[in-house]
Amino acid sequence: MELKIAEDIYYVGSYSKDQNQFEGALPIPNGMNYNSYLIMDEKTCLVDTVDVHVKEQFIKNVTEVLNGKKLDYLIVQHLEPDHTSAILDLMKMFPLMEVKISPMGFKFLKQFFVIEDKDLSRFEMSSENETLTIGKHVLKFIGAPMVHWPEVMLSFDTYTGTLFSADGFGSFGAYVDKIFADLYDFNKDLLDENRRYYTNIVGKYGIQVNNLLNKVSSLNIKIISPLHGVIFRKDLLEIISKYKLWASYKEEKQGVLIVYSTVYGHTKFVASLIENKLKDASINVESICLNTNDVSYAISLSFVYKYIILCSTTFNMGLYTKMENYLYDFIEHQISNKKFYFVENGTWAPQAAGIMKQILMKTSGNQYSSNVLTIRSSFKCENSDSLNNLINEVKADVFLG
Ligand code: FEO
C-alpha cells in the first residue's frame, strides 16, 4: 500500500508491535513507529532506513514504491541503530546508490558496520547548509547536534516545505494506518506519548533543541516528518510550542505533581491526603506512584509541572530504590526550574528527605522547600501541623506563581 505524504514523497516506514521496550528500557505498550521517506523525482532519494524489527516490511515498501526504478541516494540523518539496519542491504541492492552522511555520522557508521574499501567512494560527506538537488526537490541539510546524538543532520525539502526532523517531534506508539497527526485529537490521543518520548530521549538537551528551533524558524515548514510517531501537516505550532516549553523546562500546566513510592501503603496514604487537600483548595494535582509506573512516565510528568512533592520511605538506612531510581533519572536529564517539597517516612530513623535533596542538589536551577513532613510509620494527628505547613507553602507558591 503506497502512502503519499506530499508531492512525490512516500512513506515507506513501518511499525513494530512486538517490542516491549525501546532502547532496551522504555516501555512501548502501544508499539513503535520507525519512519522512512522515499522521494520520487528525476532522481530517487530515501531519507533514512529503519530498525531491524521492521526491516523486512521496509524493504518491501521501498521496492514497491520504486516500482522497478533504482535508488539513487540514501540520506543518513542519524546513526542510532533504530534507523540504520538496512543501509548495507540497500547498498547491495542498488550498487550505484550514493549515501549522503555527515562526517561524524560516517565515523559512527564505520564503528557499527564493516564498510568494504570498494564502497568507500559511495559515501559523500554533507555539511550544514549544503544541498542535494534531485529534480524539483532540493534538500537542504541542517545540523542538529544532540537532537538526539551529536552527528544528527536534518533535511529540509524546499519544494514541499517538508522538514525531515529525525528524532525531533517523534513519539512512542505505532501509527501507520493513520500516520497524520491531524487525524487525531492531539491533546487527548498524542500529547502524552509525544511528551514521554521527547522528555526521556531528548529532554536533557533543551539548549540544543532551542538552538535548532531558532535555526529552523526562518524556514517555510509545511510538513514535519519525524523518524518516529506521526507526521504533522496542520497546526504545526501546536507541537512546536510544546517543544519550546519542554526545551526551556517551563511548566506546561499550572498545578502540582506528587511523585511517591510506598512499601506498605502508609506513604501512599499521605500522598493521597496531600492530593485531596490541594484539590479542596482548587489546585490541579496529578499523582504518580513509582511502584506501579515506569520511571519514564514520572520523568515526562516532571516536565509538565513546576511544583513537585516527593514522598518516599526510608529504606535500609537509605532511600527506597523506586524513588532513588526516579531521582537519578531526573538529575541525569538535568531538568531545572522546579520547586521540590519533601515527605519522608521511616519507622526508626526517617532520613529520606535529606537524601532526596542531596541527590537533587546535583542539578542546578531548582528550589527546595525547608518544610519537611516527617512520618514515623504512619500518619498521626501529631503530624497535622507539619502537613498544614507544607500544604500552605504549596498553595502560596501555586497561587503566587
Ligand atoms: Fe530514533 Fe536517536 O534514534
Short mmCIF file of C-alpha atoms and ligand atoms in Angstrom, two decimals:
data_model
loop_
_atom_site.label_atom_id
_atom_site.label_comp_id
_atom_site.label_asym_id
_atom_site.label_seq_id
_atom_site.Cartn_x
_atom_site.Cartn_y
_atom_site.Cartn_z
CA MET A 1 0.00 0.00 0.00
CA GLU A 2 1.57 3.29 -1.14
CA LEU A 3 1.22 6.19 1.26
CA LYS A 4 1.96 9.60 -0.23
CA ILE A 5 2.66 12.32 2.32
CA ALA A 6 3.42 15.18 -0.09
CA GLU A 7 4.07 15.66 -3.80
CA ASP A 8 6.49 12.85 -4.84
CA ILE A 9 7.17 11.89 -1.20
CA TYR A 10 6.11 8.45 0.02
CA TYR A 11 6.05 6.95 3.48
CA VAL A 12 7.98 3.66 3.43
CA GLY A 13 8.42 3.03 7.16
CA SER A 14 6.56 0.59 9.33
CA TYR A 15 5.57 -0.10 12.90
CA SER A 16 6.56 -2.72 15.42
CA LYS A 17 4.08 -4.09 17.90
CA ASP A 18 6.33 -6.96 19.06
CA GLN A 19 8.74 -4.89 21.13
CA ASN A 20 8.06 -4.30 24.81
CA GLN A 21 10.79 -1.73 25.25
CA PHE A 22 12.50 0.97 23.23
CA GLU A 23 16.27 1.31 23.66
CA GLY A 24 16.04 -1.75 25.91
CA ALA A 25 14.47 0.23 28.75
CA LEU A 26 11.48 2.41 27.85
CA PRO A 27 8.10 0.66 27.77
CA ILE A 28 6.21 0.94 24.49
CA PRO A 29 2.80 -0.58 25.28
CA ASN A 30 1.38 0.82 22.04
CA GLY A 31 4.28 -0.26 19.82
CA MET A 32 6.71 1.94 17.92
CA ASN A 33 6.98 3.54 14.51
CA TYR A 34 10.17 3.53 12.50
CA ASN A 35 9.57 6.04 9.74
CA SER A 36 11.35 6.45 6.44
CA TYR A 37 10.54 8.55 3.38
CA LEU A 38 11.20 7.99 -0.32
CA ILE A 39 11.24 10.94 -2.74
CA MET A 40 10.46 10.01 -6.35
CA ASP A 41 11.79 12.84 -8.51
CA GLU A 42 14.17 12.83 -11.53
CA LYS A 43 16.45 11.08 -9.08
CA THR A 44 15.13 8.89 -6.28
CA CYS A 45 16.16 9.62 -2.72
CA LEU A 46 15.45 7.77 0.52
CA VAL A 47 15.59 9.58 3.85
CA ASP A 48 16.89 7.12 6.46
CA THR A 49 16.24 3.42 6.95
CA VAL A 50 14.62 1.67 9.92
CA ASP A 51 15.05 -0.57 12.94
CA VAL A 52 15.79 -4.25 12.38
CA HIS A 53 12.34 -5.21 13.76
CA VAL A 54 10.64 -3.74 10.68
CA LYS A 55 13.39 -4.12 8.09
CA GLU A 56 11.62 -6.77 6.03
CA GLN A 57 8.45 -4.70 5.63
CA PHE A 58 10.52 -1.59 4.94
CA ILE A 59 12.43 -3.25 2.07
CA LYS A 60 9.10 -4.39 0.61
CA ASN A 61 7.71 -0.84 0.86
CA VAL A 62 10.78 0.72 -0.81
CA THR A 63 10.72 -1.86 -3.61
CA GLU A 64 7.00 -1.31 -4.20
CA VAL A 65 7.27 2.47 -4.41
CA LEU A 66 10.37 2.36 -6.63
CA ASN A 67 8.42 0.07 -8.95
CA GLY A 68 11.48 -1.03 -10.89
CA LYS A 69 13.41 2.25 -10.65
CA LYS A 70 16.80 2.27 -8.99
CA LEU A 71 17.54 4.14 -5.79
CA ASP A 72 19.98 7.00 -6.47
CA TYR A 73 20.51 8.45 -3.00
CA LEU A 74 20.20 7.48 0.63
CA ILE A 75 20.38 10.29 3.17
CA VAL A 76 21.53 9.07 6.59
CA GLN A 77 20.38 11.64 9.14
CA HIS A 78 21.09 9.73 12.35
CA LEU A 79 23.31 6.74 13.09
CA GLU A 80 21.43 5.25 16.02
CA PRO A 81 20.69 1.61 15.15
CA ASP A 82 16.91 2.12 15.14
CA HIS A 83 17.42 3.91 11.80
CA THR A 84 20.34 2.13 10.18
CA SER A 85 19.54 -1.58 9.93
CA ALA A 86 19.06 -1.57 6.15
CA ILE A 87 21.92 0.66 4.96
CA LEU A 88 24.16 -2.21 3.85
CA ASP A 89 21.20 -4.10 2.33
CA LEU A 90 20.33 -1.09 0.20
CA MET A 91 23.96 -0.65 -0.85
CA LYS A 92 23.92 -4.23 -2.12
CA MET A 93 20.51 -3.89 -3.80
CA PHE A 94 21.48 -0.63 -5.54
CA PRO A 95 25.22 -0.77 -6.34
CA LEU A 96 25.26 2.77 -7.77
CA MET A 97 23.39 4.38 -4.85
CA GLU A 98 25.26 7.23 -3.14
CA VAL A 99 24.99 7.82 0.58
CA LYS A 100 24.81 11.36 1.92
CA ILE A 101 26.00 11.46 5.52
CA SER A 102 27.63 13.87 7.97
CA PRO A 103 31.36 13.38 8.66
CA MET A 104 30.66 12.31 12.25
CA GLY A 105 27.86 10.06 11.02
CA PHE A 106 30.33 8.37 8.69
CA LYS A 107 32.71 7.81 11.61
CA PHE A 108 29.89 6.19 13.62
CA LEU A 109 28.79 4.14 10.60
CA LYS A 110 32.23 2.56 10.38
CA GLN A 111 32.08 1.80 14.11
CA PHE A 112 28.77 -0.06 13.74
CA PHE A 113 29.40 -1.74 10.37
CA VAL A 114 32.19 -3.07 8.21
CA ILE A 115 32.36 -0.97 5.06
CA GLU A 116 34.29 -2.57 2.22
CA ASP A 117 37.04 -0.44 0.65
CA LYS A 118 35.36 -0.63 -2.75
CA ASP A 119 32.30 1.11 -1.28
CA LEU A 120 34.07 3.98 0.46
CA SER A 121 33.74 6.28 -2.55
CA ARG A 122 29.95 5.92 -2.40
CA PHE A 123 29.76 8.00 0.76
CA GLU A 124 29.56 11.73 0.25
CA MET A 125 30.01 13.96 3.29
CA SER A 126 27.26 16.51 3.84
CA SER A 127 27.56 19.62 5.94
CA GLU A 128 25.29 22.33 7.27
CA ASN A 129 23.51 24.31 4.51
CA GLU A 130 24.73 22.08 1.70
CA THR A 131 22.02 20.98 -0.70
CA LEU A 132 21.16 17.92 -2.74
CA THR A 133 19.13 18.55 -5.91
CA ILE A 134 17.21 15.56 -7.17
CA GLY A 135 14.93 17.37 -9.65
CA LYS A 136 12.45 19.94 -8.45
CA HIS A 137 13.06 18.79 -4.89
CA VAL A 138 16.10 20.38 -3.29
CA LEU A 139 17.15 19.04 0.10
CA LYS A 140 18.98 21.39 2.41
CA PHE A 141 20.96 19.88 5.29
CA ILE A 142 20.62 21.29 8.79
CA GLY A 143 22.93 20.25 11.63
CA ALA A 144 21.06 19.22 14.79
CA PRO A 145 23.78 18.18 17.24
CA MET A 146 22.48 16.34 20.34
CA VAL A 147 18.95 16.09 18.99
CA HIS A 148 19.49 13.26 19.79
CA TRP A 149 23.10 12.27 19.04
CA PRO A 150 25.96 14.62 18.10
CA GLU A 151 26.05 13.67 14.42
CA VAL A 152 22.37 14.33 13.64
CA MET A 153 21.70 16.20 10.40
CA LEU A 154 18.14 17.07 9.35
CA SER A 155 16.96 17.63 5.79
CA PHE A 156 14.53 20.28 4.53
CA ASP A 157 12.83 19.87 1.18
CA THR A 158 12.47 23.41 -0.14
CA TYR A 159 9.95 22.32 -2.82
CA THR A 160 7.28 20.89 -0.49
CA GLY A 161 8.33 22.56 2.76
CA THR A 162 8.87 19.15 4.37
CA LEU A 163 11.22 19.07 7.33
CA PHE A 164 12.65 15.58 7.82
CA SER A 165 13.23 16.05 11.52
CA ALA A 166 14.97 12.79 12.57
CA ASP A 167 14.13 12.04 16.23
CA GLY A 168 12.81 15.59 16.68
CA PHE A 169 8.99 15.69 17.06
CA GLY A 170 8.98 11.90 17.39
CA SER A 171 6.77 9.83 19.64
CA PHE A 172 6.26 6.41 21.11
CA GLY A 173 3.38 4.40 19.65
CA ALA A 174 2.55 2.59 16.42
CA TYR A 175 0.77 4.73 13.85
CA VAL A 176 0.72 3.71 10.22
CA ASP A 177 -2.90 3.32 9.18
CA LYS A 178 -3.42 6.87 10.49
CA ILE A 179 0.00 8.46 10.17
CA PHE A 180 -1.06 12.13 10.16
CA ALA A 181 -1.37 13.96 13.47
CA ASP A 182 -4.43 15.88 12.26
CA LEU A 183 -6.43 12.63 12.16
CA TYR A 184 -6.25 12.55 15.96
CA ASP A 185 -7.23 14.75 18.86
CA PHE A 186 -3.69 15.97 19.57
CA ASN A 187 -4.14 16.68 23.29
CA LYS A 188 -6.13 13.53 24.01
CA ASP A 189 -4.52 10.96 21.72
CA LEU A 190 -0.95 12.09 21.01
CA LEU A 191 0.42 14.58 23.50
CA ASP A 192 1.31 12.23 26.37
CA GLU A 193 3.40 9.84 24.27
CA ASN A 194 5.00 12.71 22.32
CA ARG A 195 5.99 14.25 25.62
CA ARG A 196 7.21 10.97 27.13
CA TYR A 197 9.34 10.39 24.03
CA TYR A 198 10.76 13.93 23.98
CA THR A 199 11.47 14.15 27.70
CA ASN A 200 13.13 10.75 28.04
CA ILE A 201 15.02 10.72 24.74
CA VAL A 202 15.97 14.34 24.11
CA GLY A 203 14.88 16.06 27.34
CA LYS A 204 18.42 16.56 28.59
CA TYR A 205 19.33 18.66 25.56
CA GLY A 206 16.99 21.63 25.97
CA ILE A 207 19.65 24.15 24.92
CA GLN A 208 20.38 22.26 21.72
CA VAL A 209 16.67 21.81 20.97
CA ASN A 210 16.09 25.54 21.41
CA ASN A 211 19.06 26.24 19.11
CA LEU A 212 17.52 24.01 16.48
CA LEU A 213 14.07 25.59 16.85
CA ASN A 214 15.66 29.01 16.32
CA LYS A 215 17.63 27.75 13.34
CA VAL A 216 14.56 26.36 11.53
CA SER A 217 12.24 29.23 12.48
CA SER A 218 13.00 31.08 9.23
CA LEU A 219 12.09 28.08 7.06
CA ASN A 220 8.67 27.84 5.45
CA ILE A 221 7.87 24.48 7.07
CA LYS A 222 4.61 22.91 5.90
CA ILE A 223 5.13 19.32 6.99
CA ILE A 224 7.19 17.82 9.82
CA SER A 225 8.18 14.22 9.13
CA PRO A 226 9.96 12.60 12.08
CA LEU A 227 11.53 9.17 12.25
CA HIS A 228 9.06 8.04 14.96
CA GLY A 229 5.41 8.70 15.62
CA VAL A 230 3.06 10.74 13.46
CA ILE A 231 3.57 13.26 10.65
CA PHE A 232 2.49 16.84 11.26
CA ARG A 233 0.94 18.67 8.28
CA LYS A 234 -1.53 21.01 10.06
CA ASP A 235 -1.38 23.18 13.17
CA LEU A 236 2.42 22.84 13.33
CA LEU A 237 2.59 25.49 16.02
CA GLU A 238 0.77 23.12 18.39
CA ILE A 239 3.71 20.71 18.59
CA ILE A 240 6.38 23.39 18.10
CA SER A 241 5.03 25.40 21.03
CA LYS A 242 5.16 22.28 23.23
CA TYR A 243 8.78 21.72 22.20
CA LYS A 244 9.60 25.31 23.13
CA LEU A 245 8.11 24.81 26.59
CA TRP A 246 9.81 21.46 27.20
CA ALA A 247 13.18 22.65 25.91
CA SER A 248 13.02 25.62 28.29
CA TYR A 249 11.86 23.49 31.25
CA LYS A 250 8.86 25.79 31.66
CA GLU A 251 5.65 24.47 33.19
CA GLU A 252 3.11 23.15 30.71
CA LYS A 253 0.22 23.14 33.19
CA GLN A 254 -0.39 25.06 36.37
CA GLY A 255 -0.61 22.82 39.40
CA VAL A 256 1.29 20.25 41.40
CA LEU A 257 2.81 16.85 40.73
CA ILE A 258 3.05 14.32 43.55
CA VAL A 259 5.64 11.61 42.97
CA TYR A 260 5.57 8.88 45.59
CA SER A 261 6.91 5.46 46.40
CA THR A 262 5.45 3.28 49.10
CA VAL A 263 6.24 -0.04 50.78
CA TYR A 264 3.13 -0.96 52.80
CA GLY A 265 0.83 1.86 51.69
CA HIS A 266 1.39 4.35 54.54
CA THR A 267 3.36 6.78 52.38
CA LYS A 268 0.76 6.40 49.64
CA PHE A 269 -1.87 7.38 52.23
CA VAL A 270 -0.03 10.63 52.99
CA ALA A 271 0.36 11.34 49.26
CA SER A 272 -3.44 10.90 48.86
CA LEU A 273 -4.07 13.13 51.86
CA ILE A 274 -1.96 15.90 50.32
CA GLU A 275 -3.60 15.42 46.93
CA ASN A 276 -7.09 15.76 48.43
CA LYS A 277 -6.21 18.83 50.49
CA LEU A 278 -4.75 20.59 47.45
CA LYS A 279 -7.73 19.64 45.31
CA ASP A 280 -10.01 21.02 48.02
CA ALA A 281 -8.13 24.29 47.52
CA SER A 282 -8.96 24.13 43.77
CA ILE A 283 -5.40 23.28 42.80
CA ASN A 284 -4.81 20.99 39.86
CA VAL A 285 -2.92 17.91 41.14
CA GLU A 286 -1.55 14.86 39.37
CA SER A 287 -0.01 11.95 41.28
CA ILE A 288 2.20 9.15 40.09
CA CYS A 289 3.18 6.03 42.00
CA LEU A 290 6.71 4.85 41.28
CA ASN A 291 5.90 1.31 42.42
CA THR A 292 3.41 0.73 39.62
CA ASN A 293 4.57 3.09 36.87
CA ASP A 294 7.74 3.03 34.85
CA VAL A 295 10.04 5.92 35.71
CA SER A 296 9.76 7.30 32.15
CA TYR A 297 6.16 8.35 32.91
CA ALA A 298 7.30 10.21 36.03
CA ILE A 299 10.07 11.96 34.10
CA SER A 300 7.52 13.01 31.50
CA LEU A 301 5.17 14.46 34.14
CA SER A 302 8.11 16.23 35.76
CA PHE A 303 8.32 18.41 32.65
CA VAL A 304 4.62 19.33 32.95
CA TYR A 305 4.53 20.86 36.44
CA LYS A 306 6.78 23.32 38.21
CA TYR A 307 5.88 22.22 41.75
CA ILE A 308 6.76 18.64 42.70
CA ILE A 309 6.06 16.96 46.03
CA LEU A 310 8.24 13.92 46.65
CA CYS A 311 7.03 11.31 49.17
CA SER A 312 9.26 8.37 49.98
CA THR A 313 10.06 5.77 52.52
CA THR A 314 13.47 5.42 54.11
CA PHE A 315 14.86 2.00 53.21
CA ASN A 316 17.94 0.17 54.50
CA MET A 317 19.05 3.47 56.07
CA GLY A 318 18.92 4.98 52.59
CA LEU A 319 16.25 5.85 50.07
CA TYR A 320 13.63 3.46 48.76
CA THR A 321 15.01 2.23 45.43
CA LYS A 322 11.99 3.24 43.34
CA MET A 323 12.42 6.88 44.40
CA GLU A 324 16.19 6.68 44.10
CA ASN A 325 15.82 5.45 40.51
CA TYR A 326 13.49 8.35 39.65
CA LEU A 327 15.78 10.95 41.17
CA TYR A 328 18.88 9.65 39.41
CA ASP A 329 16.95 9.68 36.13
CA PHE A 330 15.83 13.25 36.93
CA ILE A 331 19.36 14.50 37.54
CA GLU A 332 20.68 12.58 34.54
CA HIS A 333 18.24 14.60 32.42
CA GLN A 334 19.44 17.82 34.11
CA ILE A 335 15.84 19.05 34.49
CA SER A 336 15.58 22.52 36.02
CA ASN A 337 13.12 25.25 37.00
CA LYS A 338 11.28 23.10 39.59
CA LYS A 339 10.46 23.56 43.24
CA PHE A 340 10.52 20.42 45.39
CA TYR A 341 8.75 19.64 48.66
CA PHE A 342 9.63 16.59 50.73
CA VAL A 343 7.64 14.00 52.66
CA GLU A 344 9.62 11.23 54.32
CA ASN A 345 8.57 8.10 56.14
CA GLY A 346 10.62 5.84 58.39
CA THR A 347 9.91 3.66 61.41
CA TRP A 348 13.09 4.16 63.43
CA ALA A 349 15.34 6.57 61.51
CA PRO A 350 13.50 8.56 58.81
CA GLN A 351 16.02 10.25 56.56
CA ALA A 352 14.59 10.03 53.04
CA ALA A 353 14.05 13.81 52.71
CA GLY A 354 17.71 14.68 53.27
CA ILE A 355 18.83 12.01 50.82
CA MET A 356 16.33 13.15 48.17
CA LYS A 357 17.54 16.73 48.46
CA GLN A 358 21.18 15.66 48.42
CA ILE A 359 20.66 13.83 45.12
CA LEU A 360 18.71 16.71 43.58
CA MET A 361 21.43 19.20 44.53
CA LYS A 362 23.44 17.68 41.66
CA THR A 363 21.18 19.68 39.33
CA SER A 364 21.08 23.44 39.03
CA GLY A 365 18.18 25.87 38.76
CA ASN A 366 15.85 24.05 41.16
CA GLN A 367 14.44 25.22 44.52
CA TYR A 368 13.74 23.26 47.69
CA SER A 369 11.22 23.75 50.46
CA SER A 370 12.51 23.58 54.01
CA ASN A 371 9.10 22.41 55.26
CA VAL A 372 9.73 18.68 55.57
CA LEU A 373 6.84 16.43 56.58
CA THR A 374 8.25 13.51 58.55
CA ILE A 375 6.05 10.47 59.23
CA ARG A 376 7.03 7.69 61.58
CA SER A 377 5.44 4.54 60.12
CA SER A 378 2.01 6.04 59.53
CA PHE A 379 0.30 9.43 59.54
CA LYS A 380 -0.89 10.53 63.01
CA CYS A 381 -2.70 13.63 64.34
CA GLU A 382 0.63 14.89 65.65
CA ASN A 383 1.75 15.25 62.01
CA SER A 384 -1.10 17.64 61.19
CA ASP A 385 0.83 20.87 61.81
CA SER A 386 3.69 19.81 59.57
CA LEU A 387 1.22 18.72 56.93
CA ASN A 388 -0.59 22.04 57.05
CA ASN A 389 2.67 23.99 56.86
CA LEU A 390 3.63 22.09 53.76
CA ILE A 391 0.18 22.49 52.18
CA ASN A 392 0.14 26.22 52.93
CA GLU A 393 3.54 26.73 51.32
CA VAL A 394 2.47 24.81 48.21
CA LYS A 395 -0.78 26.78 47.98
CA ALA A 396 1.06 30.12 48.31
CA ASP A 397 3.60 29.09 45.65
CA VAL A 398 0.93 27.94 43.19
CA PHE A 399 -1.32 30.96 43.67
CA LEU A 400 1.52 33.50 43.58
CA GLY A 401 3.17 31.70 40.66
FE1 FEO B 1 15.31 7.13 16.92
FE2 FEO B 1 18.05 8.56 18.39
O1 FEO B 1 17.14 7.30 17.38
#
